[in-house]
Each structure stands twice: as C-alpha cells, then as structure tokens.
Coordinates of C-alpha atoms (C1' of nucleotides) in Angstrom, one line a residue:
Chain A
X1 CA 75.5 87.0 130.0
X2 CA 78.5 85.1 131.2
X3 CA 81.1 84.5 128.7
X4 CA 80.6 81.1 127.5
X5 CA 82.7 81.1 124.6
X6 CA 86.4 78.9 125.6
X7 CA 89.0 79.6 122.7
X8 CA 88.1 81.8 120.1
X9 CA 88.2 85.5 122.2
X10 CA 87.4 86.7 118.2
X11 CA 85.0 88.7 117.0
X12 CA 85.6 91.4 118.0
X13 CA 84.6 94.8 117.0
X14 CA 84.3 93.9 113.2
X15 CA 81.1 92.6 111.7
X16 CA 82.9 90.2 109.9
X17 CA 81.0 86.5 110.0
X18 CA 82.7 84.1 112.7
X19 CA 83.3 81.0 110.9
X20 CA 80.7 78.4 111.4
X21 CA 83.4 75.7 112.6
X22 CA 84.4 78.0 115.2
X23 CA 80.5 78.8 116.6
X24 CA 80.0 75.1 116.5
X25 CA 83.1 74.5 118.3
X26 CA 82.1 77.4 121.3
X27 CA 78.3 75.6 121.3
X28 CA 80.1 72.2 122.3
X29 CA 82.2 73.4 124.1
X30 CA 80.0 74.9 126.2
X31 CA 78.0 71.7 126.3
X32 CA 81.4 69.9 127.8
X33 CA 81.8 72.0 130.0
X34 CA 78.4 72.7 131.5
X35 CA 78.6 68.6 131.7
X36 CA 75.3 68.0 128.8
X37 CA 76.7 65.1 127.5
X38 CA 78.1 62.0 129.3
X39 CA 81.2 60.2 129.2
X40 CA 81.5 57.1 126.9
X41 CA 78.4 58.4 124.8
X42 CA 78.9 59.2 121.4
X43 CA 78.5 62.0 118.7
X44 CA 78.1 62.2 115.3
X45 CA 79.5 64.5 112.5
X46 CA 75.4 64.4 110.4
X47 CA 73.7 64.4 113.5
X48 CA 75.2 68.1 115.1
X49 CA 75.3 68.8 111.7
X50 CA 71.4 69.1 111.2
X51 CA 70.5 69.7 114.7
X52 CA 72.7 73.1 114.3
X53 CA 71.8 73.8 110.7
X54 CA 74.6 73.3 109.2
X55 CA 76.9 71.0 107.1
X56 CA 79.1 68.0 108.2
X57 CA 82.3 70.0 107.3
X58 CA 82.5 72.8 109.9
X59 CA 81.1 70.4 112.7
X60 CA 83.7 67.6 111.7
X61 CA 86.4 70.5 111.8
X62 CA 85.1 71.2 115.5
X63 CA 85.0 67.7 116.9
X64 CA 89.0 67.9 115.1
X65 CA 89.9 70.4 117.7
X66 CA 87.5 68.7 120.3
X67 CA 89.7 65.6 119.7
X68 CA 93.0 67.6 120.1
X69 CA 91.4 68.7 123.3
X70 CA 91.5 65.4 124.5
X71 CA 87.9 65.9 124.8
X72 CA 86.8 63.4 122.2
X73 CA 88.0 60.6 121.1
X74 CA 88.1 58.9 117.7
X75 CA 87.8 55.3 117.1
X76 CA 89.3 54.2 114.0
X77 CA 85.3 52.0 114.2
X78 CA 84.1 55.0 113.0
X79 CA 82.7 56.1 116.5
X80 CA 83.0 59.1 117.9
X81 CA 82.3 59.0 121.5
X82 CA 83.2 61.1 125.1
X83 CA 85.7 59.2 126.8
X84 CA 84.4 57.3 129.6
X85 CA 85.3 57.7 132.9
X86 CA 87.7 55.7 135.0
X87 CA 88.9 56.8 138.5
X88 CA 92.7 57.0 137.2
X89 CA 91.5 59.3 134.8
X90 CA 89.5 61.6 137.1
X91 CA 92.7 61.5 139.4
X92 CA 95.1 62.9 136.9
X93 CA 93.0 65.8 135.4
X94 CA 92.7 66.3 139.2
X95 CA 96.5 66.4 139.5
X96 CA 97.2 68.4 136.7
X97 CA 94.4 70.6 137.5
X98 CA 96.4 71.0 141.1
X99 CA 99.7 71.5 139.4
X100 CA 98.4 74.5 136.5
X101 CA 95.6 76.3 138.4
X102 CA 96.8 77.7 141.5
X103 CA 100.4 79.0 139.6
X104 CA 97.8 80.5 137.0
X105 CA 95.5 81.9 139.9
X106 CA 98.5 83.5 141.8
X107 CA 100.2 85.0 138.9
X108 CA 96.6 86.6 137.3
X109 CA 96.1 88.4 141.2
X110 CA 97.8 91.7 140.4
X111 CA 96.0 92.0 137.3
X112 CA 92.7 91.6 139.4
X113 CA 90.8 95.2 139.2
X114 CA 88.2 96.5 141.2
X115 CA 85.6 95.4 138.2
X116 CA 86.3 92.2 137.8
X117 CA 86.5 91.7 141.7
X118 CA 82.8 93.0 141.8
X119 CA 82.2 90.4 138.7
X120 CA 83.3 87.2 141.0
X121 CA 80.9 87.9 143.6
X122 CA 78.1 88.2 141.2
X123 CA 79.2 84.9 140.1
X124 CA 79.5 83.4 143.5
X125 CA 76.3 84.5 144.2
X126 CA 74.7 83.0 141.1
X127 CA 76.6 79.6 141.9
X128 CA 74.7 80.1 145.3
X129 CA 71.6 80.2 144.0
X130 CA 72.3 77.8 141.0
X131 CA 72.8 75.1 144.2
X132 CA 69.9 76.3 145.9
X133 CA 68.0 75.5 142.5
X134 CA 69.4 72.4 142.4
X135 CA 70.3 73.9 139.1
X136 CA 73.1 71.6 137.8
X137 CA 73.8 73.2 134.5
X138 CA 73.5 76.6 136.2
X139 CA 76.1 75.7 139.3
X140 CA 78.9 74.2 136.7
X141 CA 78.5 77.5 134.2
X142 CA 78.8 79.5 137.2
X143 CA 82.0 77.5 138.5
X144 CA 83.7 77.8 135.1
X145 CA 83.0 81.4 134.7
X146 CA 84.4 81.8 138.6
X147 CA 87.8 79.8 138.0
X148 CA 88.4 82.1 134.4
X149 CA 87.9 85.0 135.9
X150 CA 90.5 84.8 137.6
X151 CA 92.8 83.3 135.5
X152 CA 91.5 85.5 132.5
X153 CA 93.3 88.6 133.9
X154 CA 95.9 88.0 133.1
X155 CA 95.4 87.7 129.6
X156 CA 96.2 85.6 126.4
X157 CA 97.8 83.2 128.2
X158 CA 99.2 79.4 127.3
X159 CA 99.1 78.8 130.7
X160 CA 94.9 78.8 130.6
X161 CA 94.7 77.3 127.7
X162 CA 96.0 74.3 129.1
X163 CA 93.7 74.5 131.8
X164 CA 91.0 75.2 129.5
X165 CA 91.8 71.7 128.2
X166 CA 91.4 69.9 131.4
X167 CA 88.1 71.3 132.0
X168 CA 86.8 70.4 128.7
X169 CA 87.5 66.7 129.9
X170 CA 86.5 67.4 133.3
X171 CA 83.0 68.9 132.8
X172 CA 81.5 65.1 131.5
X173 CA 82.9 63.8 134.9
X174 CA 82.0 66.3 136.7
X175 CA 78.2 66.1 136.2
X176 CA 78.5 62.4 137.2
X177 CA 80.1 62.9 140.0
X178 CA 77.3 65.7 140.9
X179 CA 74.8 63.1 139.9
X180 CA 75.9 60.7 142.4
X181 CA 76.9 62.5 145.6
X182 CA 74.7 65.6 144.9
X183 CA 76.0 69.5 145.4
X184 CA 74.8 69.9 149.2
X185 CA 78.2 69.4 150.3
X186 CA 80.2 71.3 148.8
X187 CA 82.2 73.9 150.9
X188 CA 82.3 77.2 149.3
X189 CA 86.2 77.7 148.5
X190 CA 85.1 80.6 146.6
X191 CA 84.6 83.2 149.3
X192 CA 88.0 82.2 150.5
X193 CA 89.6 82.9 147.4
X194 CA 87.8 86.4 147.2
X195 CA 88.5 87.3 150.4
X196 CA 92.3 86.9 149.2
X197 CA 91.8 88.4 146.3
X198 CA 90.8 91.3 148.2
X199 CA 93.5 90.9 150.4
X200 CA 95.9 91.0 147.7
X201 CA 97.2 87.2 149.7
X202 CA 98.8 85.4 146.5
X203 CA 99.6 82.6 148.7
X204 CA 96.3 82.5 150.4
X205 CA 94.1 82.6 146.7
X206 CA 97.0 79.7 145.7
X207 CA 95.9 77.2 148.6
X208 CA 92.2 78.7 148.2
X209 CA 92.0 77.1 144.4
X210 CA 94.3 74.4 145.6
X211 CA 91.5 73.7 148.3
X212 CA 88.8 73.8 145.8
X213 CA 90.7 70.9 143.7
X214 CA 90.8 69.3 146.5
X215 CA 86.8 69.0 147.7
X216 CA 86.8 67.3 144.5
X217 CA 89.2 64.7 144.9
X218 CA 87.2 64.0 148.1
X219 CA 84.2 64.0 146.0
X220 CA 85.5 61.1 143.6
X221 CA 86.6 59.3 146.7
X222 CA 82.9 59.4 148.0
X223 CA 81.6 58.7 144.9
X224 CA 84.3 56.0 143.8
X225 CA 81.8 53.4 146.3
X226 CA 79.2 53.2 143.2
X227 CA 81.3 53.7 140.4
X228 CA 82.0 50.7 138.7
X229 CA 82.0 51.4 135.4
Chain B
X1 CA 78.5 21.7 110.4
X2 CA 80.1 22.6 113.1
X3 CA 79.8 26.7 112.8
X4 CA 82.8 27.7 111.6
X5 CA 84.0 30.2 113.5
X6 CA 83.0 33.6 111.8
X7 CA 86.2 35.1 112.1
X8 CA 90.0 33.6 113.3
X9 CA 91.3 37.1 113.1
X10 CA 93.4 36.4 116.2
X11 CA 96.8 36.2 114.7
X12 CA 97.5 38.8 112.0
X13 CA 95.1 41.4 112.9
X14 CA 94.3 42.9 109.6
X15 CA 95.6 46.5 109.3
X16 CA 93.2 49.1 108.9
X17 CA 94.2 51.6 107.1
X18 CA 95.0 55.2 109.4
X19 CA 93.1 58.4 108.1
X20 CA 94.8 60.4 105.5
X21 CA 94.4 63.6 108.2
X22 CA 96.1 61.9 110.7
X23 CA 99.1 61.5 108.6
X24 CA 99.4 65.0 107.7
X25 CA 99.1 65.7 111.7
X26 CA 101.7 63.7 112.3
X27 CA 104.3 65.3 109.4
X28 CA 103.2 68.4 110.4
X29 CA 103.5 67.3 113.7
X30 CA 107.0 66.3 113.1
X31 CA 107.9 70.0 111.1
X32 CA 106.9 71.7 113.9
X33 CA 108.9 69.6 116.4
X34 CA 112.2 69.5 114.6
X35 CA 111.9 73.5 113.9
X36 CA 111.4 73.3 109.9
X37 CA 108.7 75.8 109.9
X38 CA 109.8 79.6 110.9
X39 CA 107.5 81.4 113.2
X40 CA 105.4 83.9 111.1
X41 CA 105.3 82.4 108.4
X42 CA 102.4 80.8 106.8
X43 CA 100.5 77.6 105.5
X44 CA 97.9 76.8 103.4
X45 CA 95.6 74.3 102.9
X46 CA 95.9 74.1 98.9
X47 CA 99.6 74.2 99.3
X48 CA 100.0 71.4 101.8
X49 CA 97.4 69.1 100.3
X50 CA 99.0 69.7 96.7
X51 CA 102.8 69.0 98.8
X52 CA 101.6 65.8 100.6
X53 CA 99.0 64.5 97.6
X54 CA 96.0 64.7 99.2
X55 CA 92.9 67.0 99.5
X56 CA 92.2 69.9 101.1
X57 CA 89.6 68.3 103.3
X58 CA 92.1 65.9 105.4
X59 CA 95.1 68.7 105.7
X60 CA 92.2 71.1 106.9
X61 CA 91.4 68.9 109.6
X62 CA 94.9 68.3 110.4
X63 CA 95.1 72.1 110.8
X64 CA 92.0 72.2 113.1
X65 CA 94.3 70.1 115.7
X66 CA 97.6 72.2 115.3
X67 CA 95.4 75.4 115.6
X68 CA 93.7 73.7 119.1
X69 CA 97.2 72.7 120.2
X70 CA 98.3 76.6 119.5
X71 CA 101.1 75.7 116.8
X72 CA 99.0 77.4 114.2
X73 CA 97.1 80.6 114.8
X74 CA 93.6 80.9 112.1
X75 CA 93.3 84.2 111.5
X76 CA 90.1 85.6 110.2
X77 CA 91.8 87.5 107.2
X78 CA 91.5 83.8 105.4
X79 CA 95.5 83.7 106.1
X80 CA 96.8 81.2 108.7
X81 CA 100.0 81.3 110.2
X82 CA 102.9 80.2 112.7
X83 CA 102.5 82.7 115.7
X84 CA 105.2 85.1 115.8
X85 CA 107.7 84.9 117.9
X86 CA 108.0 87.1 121.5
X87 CA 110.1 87.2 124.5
X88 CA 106.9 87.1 126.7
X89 CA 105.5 84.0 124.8
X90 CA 109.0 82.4 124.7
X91 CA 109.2 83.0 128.6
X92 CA 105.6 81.6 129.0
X93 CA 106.4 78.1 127.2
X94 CA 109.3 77.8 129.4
X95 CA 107.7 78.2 132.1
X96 CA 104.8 76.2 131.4
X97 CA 107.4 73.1 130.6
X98 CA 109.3 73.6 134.2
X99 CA 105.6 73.7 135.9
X100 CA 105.0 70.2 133.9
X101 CA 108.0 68.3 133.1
X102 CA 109.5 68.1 136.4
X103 CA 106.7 66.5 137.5
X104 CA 106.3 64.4 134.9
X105 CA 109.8 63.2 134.6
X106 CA 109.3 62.2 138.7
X107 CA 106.4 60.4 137.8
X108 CA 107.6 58.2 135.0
X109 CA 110.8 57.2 136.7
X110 CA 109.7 54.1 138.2
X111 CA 108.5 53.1 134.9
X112 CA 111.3 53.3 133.4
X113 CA 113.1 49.7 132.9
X114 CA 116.5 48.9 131.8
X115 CA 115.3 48.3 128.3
X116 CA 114.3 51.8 127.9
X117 CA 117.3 53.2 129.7
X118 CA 119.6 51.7 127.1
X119 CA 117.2 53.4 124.4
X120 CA 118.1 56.9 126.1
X121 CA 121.4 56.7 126.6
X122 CA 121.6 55.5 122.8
X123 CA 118.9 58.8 121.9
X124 CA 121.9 60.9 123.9
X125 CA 124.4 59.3 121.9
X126 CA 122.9 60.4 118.9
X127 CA 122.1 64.2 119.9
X128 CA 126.0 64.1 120.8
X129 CA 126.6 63.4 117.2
X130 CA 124.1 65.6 115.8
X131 CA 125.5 68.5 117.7
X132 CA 129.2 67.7 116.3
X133 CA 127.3 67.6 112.3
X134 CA 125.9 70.8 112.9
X135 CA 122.7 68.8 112.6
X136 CA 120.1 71.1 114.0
X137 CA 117.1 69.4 113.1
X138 CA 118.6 65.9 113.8
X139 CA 119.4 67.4 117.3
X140 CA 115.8 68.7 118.0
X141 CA 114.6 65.5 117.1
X142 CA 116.6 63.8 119.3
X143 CA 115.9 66.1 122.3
X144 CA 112.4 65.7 121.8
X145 CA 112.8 61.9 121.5
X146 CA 115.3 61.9 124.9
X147 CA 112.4 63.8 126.7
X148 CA 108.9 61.8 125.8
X149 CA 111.1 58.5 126.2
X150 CA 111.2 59.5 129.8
X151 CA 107.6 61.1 130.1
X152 CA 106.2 58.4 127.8
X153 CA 107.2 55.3 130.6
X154 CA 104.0 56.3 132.3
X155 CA 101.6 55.6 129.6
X156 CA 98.9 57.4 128.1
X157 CA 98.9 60.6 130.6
X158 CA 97.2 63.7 130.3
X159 CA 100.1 65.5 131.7
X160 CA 102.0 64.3 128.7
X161 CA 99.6 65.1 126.5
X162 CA 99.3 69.1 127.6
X163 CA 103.7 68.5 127.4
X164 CA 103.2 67.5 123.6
X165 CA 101.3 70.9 123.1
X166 CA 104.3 73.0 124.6
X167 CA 106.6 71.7 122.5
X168 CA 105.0 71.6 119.2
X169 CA 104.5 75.7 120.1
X170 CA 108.2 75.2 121.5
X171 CA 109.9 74.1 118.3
X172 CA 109.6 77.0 115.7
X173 CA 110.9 79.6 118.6
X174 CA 113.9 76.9 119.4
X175 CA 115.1 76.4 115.3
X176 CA 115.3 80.7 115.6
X177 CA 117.2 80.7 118.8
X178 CA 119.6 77.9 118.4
X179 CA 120.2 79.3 114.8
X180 CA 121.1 82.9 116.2
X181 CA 123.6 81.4 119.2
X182 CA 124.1 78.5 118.0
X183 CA 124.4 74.5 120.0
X184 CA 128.0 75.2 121.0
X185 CA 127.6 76.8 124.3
X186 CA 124.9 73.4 124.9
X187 CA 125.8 71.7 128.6
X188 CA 124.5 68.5 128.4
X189 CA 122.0 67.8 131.2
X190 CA 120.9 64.8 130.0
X191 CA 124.0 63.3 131.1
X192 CA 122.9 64.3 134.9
X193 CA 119.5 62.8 133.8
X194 CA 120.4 59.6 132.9
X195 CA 122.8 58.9 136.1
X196 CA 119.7 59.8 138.0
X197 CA 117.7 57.4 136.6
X198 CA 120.3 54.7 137.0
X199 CA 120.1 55.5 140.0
X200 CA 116.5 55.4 140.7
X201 CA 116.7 59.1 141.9
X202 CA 113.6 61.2 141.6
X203 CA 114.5 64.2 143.3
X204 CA 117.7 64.7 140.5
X205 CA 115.9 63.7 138.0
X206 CA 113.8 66.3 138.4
X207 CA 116.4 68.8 139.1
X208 CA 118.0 67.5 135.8
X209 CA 114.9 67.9 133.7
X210 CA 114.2 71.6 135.0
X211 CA 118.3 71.8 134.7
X212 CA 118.2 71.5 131.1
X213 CA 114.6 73.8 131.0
X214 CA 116.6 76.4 132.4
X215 CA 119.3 76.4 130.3
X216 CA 116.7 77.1 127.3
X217 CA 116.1 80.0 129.4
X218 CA 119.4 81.2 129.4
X219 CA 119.1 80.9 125.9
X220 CA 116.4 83.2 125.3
X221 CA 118.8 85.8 127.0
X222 CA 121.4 85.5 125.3
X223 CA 119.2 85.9 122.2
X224 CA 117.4 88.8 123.4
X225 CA 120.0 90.8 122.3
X226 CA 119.6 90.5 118.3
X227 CA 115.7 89.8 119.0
X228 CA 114.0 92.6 118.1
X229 CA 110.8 91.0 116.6
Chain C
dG1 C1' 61.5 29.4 118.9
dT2 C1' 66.5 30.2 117.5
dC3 C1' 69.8 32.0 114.8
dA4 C1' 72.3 33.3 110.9
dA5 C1' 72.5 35.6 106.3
dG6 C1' 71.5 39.6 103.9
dA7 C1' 69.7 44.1 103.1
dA8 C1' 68.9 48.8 104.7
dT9 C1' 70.9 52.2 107.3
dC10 C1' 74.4 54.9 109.7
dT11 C1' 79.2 55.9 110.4
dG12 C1' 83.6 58.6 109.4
dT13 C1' 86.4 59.9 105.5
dG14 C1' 87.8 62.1 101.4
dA15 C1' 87.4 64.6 96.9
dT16 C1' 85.3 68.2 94.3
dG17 C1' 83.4 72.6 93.2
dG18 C1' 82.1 77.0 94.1
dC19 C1' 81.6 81.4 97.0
dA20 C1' 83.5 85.6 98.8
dG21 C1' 87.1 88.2 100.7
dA22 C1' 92.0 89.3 100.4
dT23 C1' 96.3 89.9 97.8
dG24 C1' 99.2 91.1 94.2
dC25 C1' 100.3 92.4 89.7
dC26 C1' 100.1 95.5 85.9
dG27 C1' 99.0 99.2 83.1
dG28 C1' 97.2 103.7 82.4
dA29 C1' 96.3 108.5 84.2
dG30 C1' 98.3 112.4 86.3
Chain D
dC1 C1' 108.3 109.5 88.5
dT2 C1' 104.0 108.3 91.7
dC3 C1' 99.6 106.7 92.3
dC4 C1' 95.5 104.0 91.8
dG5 C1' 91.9 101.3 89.6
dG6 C1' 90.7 96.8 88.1
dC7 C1' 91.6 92.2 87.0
dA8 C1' 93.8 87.7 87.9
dT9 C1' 94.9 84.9 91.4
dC10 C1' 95.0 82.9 95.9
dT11 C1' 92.9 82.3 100.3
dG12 C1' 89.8 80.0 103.9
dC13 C1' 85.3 78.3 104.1
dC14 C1' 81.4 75.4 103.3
dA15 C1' 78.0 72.4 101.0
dT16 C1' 77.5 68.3 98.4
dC17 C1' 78.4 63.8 96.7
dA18 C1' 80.6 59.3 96.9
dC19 C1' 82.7 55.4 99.2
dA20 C1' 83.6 51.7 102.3
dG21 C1' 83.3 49.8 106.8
dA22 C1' 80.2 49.1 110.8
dT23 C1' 75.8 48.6 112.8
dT24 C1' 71.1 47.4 113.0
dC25 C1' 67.0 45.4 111.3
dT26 C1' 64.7 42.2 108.8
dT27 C1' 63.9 37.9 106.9
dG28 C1' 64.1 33.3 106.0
dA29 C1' 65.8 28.5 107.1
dC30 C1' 65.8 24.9 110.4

DNA sequence: GTCAAGAATCTGTGATGGCAGATGCCGGAG
DNA sequence: CTCCGGCATCTGCCATCACAGATTCTTGAC
C-alpha cells in the first residue's frame, strides 16, 4: 500500500490511538491530493463530520491546518470552499514547485538505496498502468508517491514540507487540467529521473524533475484555451 | 414606492467582527516572530486561553495552524511544544530562506513604489535604533517587517506564504542565537538592499537579501561553539 | 405570473463538560 | 537516607449544545 498519509509520519510502533483530527486530516489530504474535490467547491465542518463518524471538533481542527496549508480557504461568509483556479495561480505553485523540488530531489540522491530505487519503478510502472486505465485517481496517487520518494530519503525535512504544501493546492488543479487535455500526452520524465538516480547524476535527476514541472506548465498553456473561469 | 434599495451598505462597510482563533494566531503569530517563546518549551491550550480570555476551542485551532506551519510540534504524550533547537534544523531554515527569498525579493522589486521605499528606509531606521536599546525583540520585529515589506509588494503570493512559514520556525532559534553572540557584530545589509532598490537593481538586490541570509549563517557558527543542545 | 417578506435550514464559531493518559507531589515503608 | 505507591492535578482530545449570520425555501400579496 503506498504511503498515503502527508504530515503526520506518527504512529509508529506504539498502539497508542492516533488522534481523530489527525486521521481526518491524512483522509483529506489524501483526497487533495489525489484531485477528489474541485477547486472553488466547498466543505463543511457537520458534513465530513458525519460522513467520517465523527464530531465537528477534530474535522474543524483539520480543515485549521488545511487552511494553513493554503489548501482551504475560509470566508469570513461562513464558507468554506477550495480555492478556485486562476492561471496566475497555477503559474506560481508551478514556479515555486520549480524553485523547491529539484534542490530537494538533488540533495535526497545519496540517500537513495538500492530498496527504495526498486520501490520507484514499482511506482512508475503502476503510474503506467494507472494511464493505461485511464485511471485518474490511480495516475495522481502514483505521481505523488513517485516525487516523495525521492525527496522522502532524505528524511524529516522542512524542505518537503513545503513542497508538500504546494501539492496540497496543486492536486484540485491538477485533476482539471487532466480533465481537459487528458493524460495521453504526457512524456514519462520519470524513467529519466531513474535512470539518474541509478546513475548517481545529481545534475541530471535535477533537470529530470525540473523537466517534469515543466510538461505541466505546457499542459496549463494547452489547457489555458478553455479555461475561463 | 419606489423599492428602496435593500441595502446602501456602499460607504461604511459594516465591520464584521474577525474570529476569536484568528486573533490568537496572529499574537502567537507575533511571539513566535519577535523570539518571545524559547525553543523547547511548551504551550498549553488551558494556559493560553485562560492568558488571552478566551476558550480552549479557538486557541486549539490557532494551534492546529502553528503546528501545520511547523512552529509548534503536537506530540502524542498530550504535551505540545516549540521544537528544539539543532544545528541541522537551524542550517535547513537558512537554507530554505536563501532558496526562497532571493527570488522573492527579485520578484517584488518592480512593485515596489516610492511610497513603500520611504516605509523601509524608515523600518531600517528603526532596527538601527533598536539595535543601539539593546532592543532584541523591537529589532526582530523590525527585520521581519524590513523583509515582508519587500516580499509583500507582489501581493498575495504563495512564495510569500511558504516565506512566512520559515520564519515563524526561524524566530525562537534567532532570540537564542542573537542572545548568546549578541547584535553587535550585525553588518547591516539592508543598507545594500535599499540602494538597490533605489536603484531598480534586481540582481543586488538579490545578492543583498541572500547577503544578509548569509550572515545569519555565520551566526550559527559562531554559536556553535556554546551550542551543545 | 412576479417578487418580496419571512420562516426553516445550514453555516462557522465558541463555550462547556468530561474522559483518559501523563505528570508531579507527598507521605509512608524499608 | 532512598524508594515507591497512590492521589491530586494538568494535559490534549472530543462530543455536545448554543448562538448568530447566511442561505434557501416557502408563502403570501399584488
């Protein structure tokens, strides 16, 4: 099972009870990020509450850090809703995405074992398939994982926390994006980047991830023709 | 009758009142910033809400965001605290802030009109003073102020936002640093800064900004030698 | 039919109370 | 003296209720 939990690397060995804020906030996350809900709709605190069984506190504590995340946002109208997507926007997460992820991919490669090596092409291959599927959901898990495995090795890191923040308010764009232009053409940057890995190339796994940004910068280009809202 | 209008609330634009949780962000906010909490220590909900007059429901919230935005760490053993202080998580922050403001700084410089320029050099003014007091805490302000003035000319950015984070993480390790080696040995880089934006100079502005990054760096250094925790 | 007033509902927000685990203090046993 | 058992206290956590603004639906007047 890939690792679909963002933040909270808790829970460890104990069997002490994770907090229920914290598995609500892992469950949206995942939701974010996997691109199930769409920009400018909104949540509410009673509605996750009962669909997850639980209370308004813990869930209203999540969407807290959700908010902080930048991956809510809170309207004083009592409305809670998913930002909504403008091109500007999708341009700077791009940019900052451009600026964090290929220093934090370069500096995690000589903490990159055999292991985890063999771990990334199991989840290139899945992403494979997931396209194949047309398996949306599938394809976006996949990519995450990809990307935080590599940045994940070298661990505990501020550096990919922040980038775990951008993706948070990526993945609702994202699946638009997908929606619109459709997966078929996306070149696989991901066998470069494991080819470098293998390698040991830091330079070359920098301009592979850099590369990756980049097809989707030309993806919100192609897309930008029937965006209008 | 012709309909009265059903509201004329043009002009004064009632004031809604903001949520109790997002005052106690921003004070806490403002703590961490200006270095009045000590790393390692710890906070509690009762505690704060009993301080500021308020529940426990609106400071816990207000805790949700710090812990998202890493100046608070929850830990499970119902305590929650200011993470400790290390040279590889001091090193980290820094380098996280001469990935981003840099950048940032560049970015906002054509933003930044003569109105605003006036408001720095007067922010510089003021750190100048608070240095001479002894004023650590009037200092840290200002330097935060002299930065996001810059940053903040190019509104509403996510880079900025992922900035903010550093430095409330940033301002607990700074208050132990400066109060083990002092503001003496302090060259003033935002001198350099400000003739570079008067002079519409991106290139040394950036230098300046990663300039006066660097020295924090030297800091640490200089520390490192009574840091042994 | 149109449209506005009002009621029912839904929203975030905040306070309260209580649960269970962790901490600390204090006194008694050795 | 040391040590340790138990109780008082403090902790985060969560459920529940109440409140006020916003939204939506209904209803009644013209």
């Amino acid at each position: 099972m890939p690792s679909t939990r963002p933040a909270e690397r808790a829970a460890p060995a104990r069997e002490e009870p994770a907090p229920l804020h914290s598995g609500v906030h892992a469950e949206l996350s995942r939701r974010f990020i996997t691109g199930q809900v769409t920009p400018g709709s909104s949540l509410s605190t009673r509605g996750l509450a009962e669909e997850m069984g639980v209370s308004q506190t813990p869930v209203r504590e999540a969407l807290s850090r959700l908010a902080a995340e930048g991956a809510v946002q809170i309207r004083s109208k009592r409305k809670i809703i998913v930002p909504t997507m403008t091109p500007e926007r999708f341009r700077e997460l791009l940019r900052c995405r451009e600026l964090l992820e290929p220093e934090a991919a370069m500096r995690a490669l000589p903490y990159i074992d055999a292991a985890r090596l063999r771990r990334l092409k199991r989840v290139d291959d899945s992403i494979g398939s997931a396209i194949a599927n047309g398996d949306l959901q599938g394809y976006m898990q996949g990519n995450f994982d990809f990307h935080f495995l590599i940045y994940d090795a070298l661990p505990r890191g501020i550096l990919n926390r922040l980038i775990e923040i951008l993706w948070l308010q990526f993945g609702p764009y994202m699946r638009v994006v997908y929606g619109r232009v459709g997966t078929a053409n996306l070149v696989d940057q991901h066998e470069v980047a494991i080819n470098a890995i293998g390698a040991g190339d830091a330079d070359a796994l920098g301009r592979a991830i850099l590369a990756d940004i980049r097809d989707g910068m030309d993806l919100i280009g192609k897309s930008a023709l029937c965006m209008l809202a």
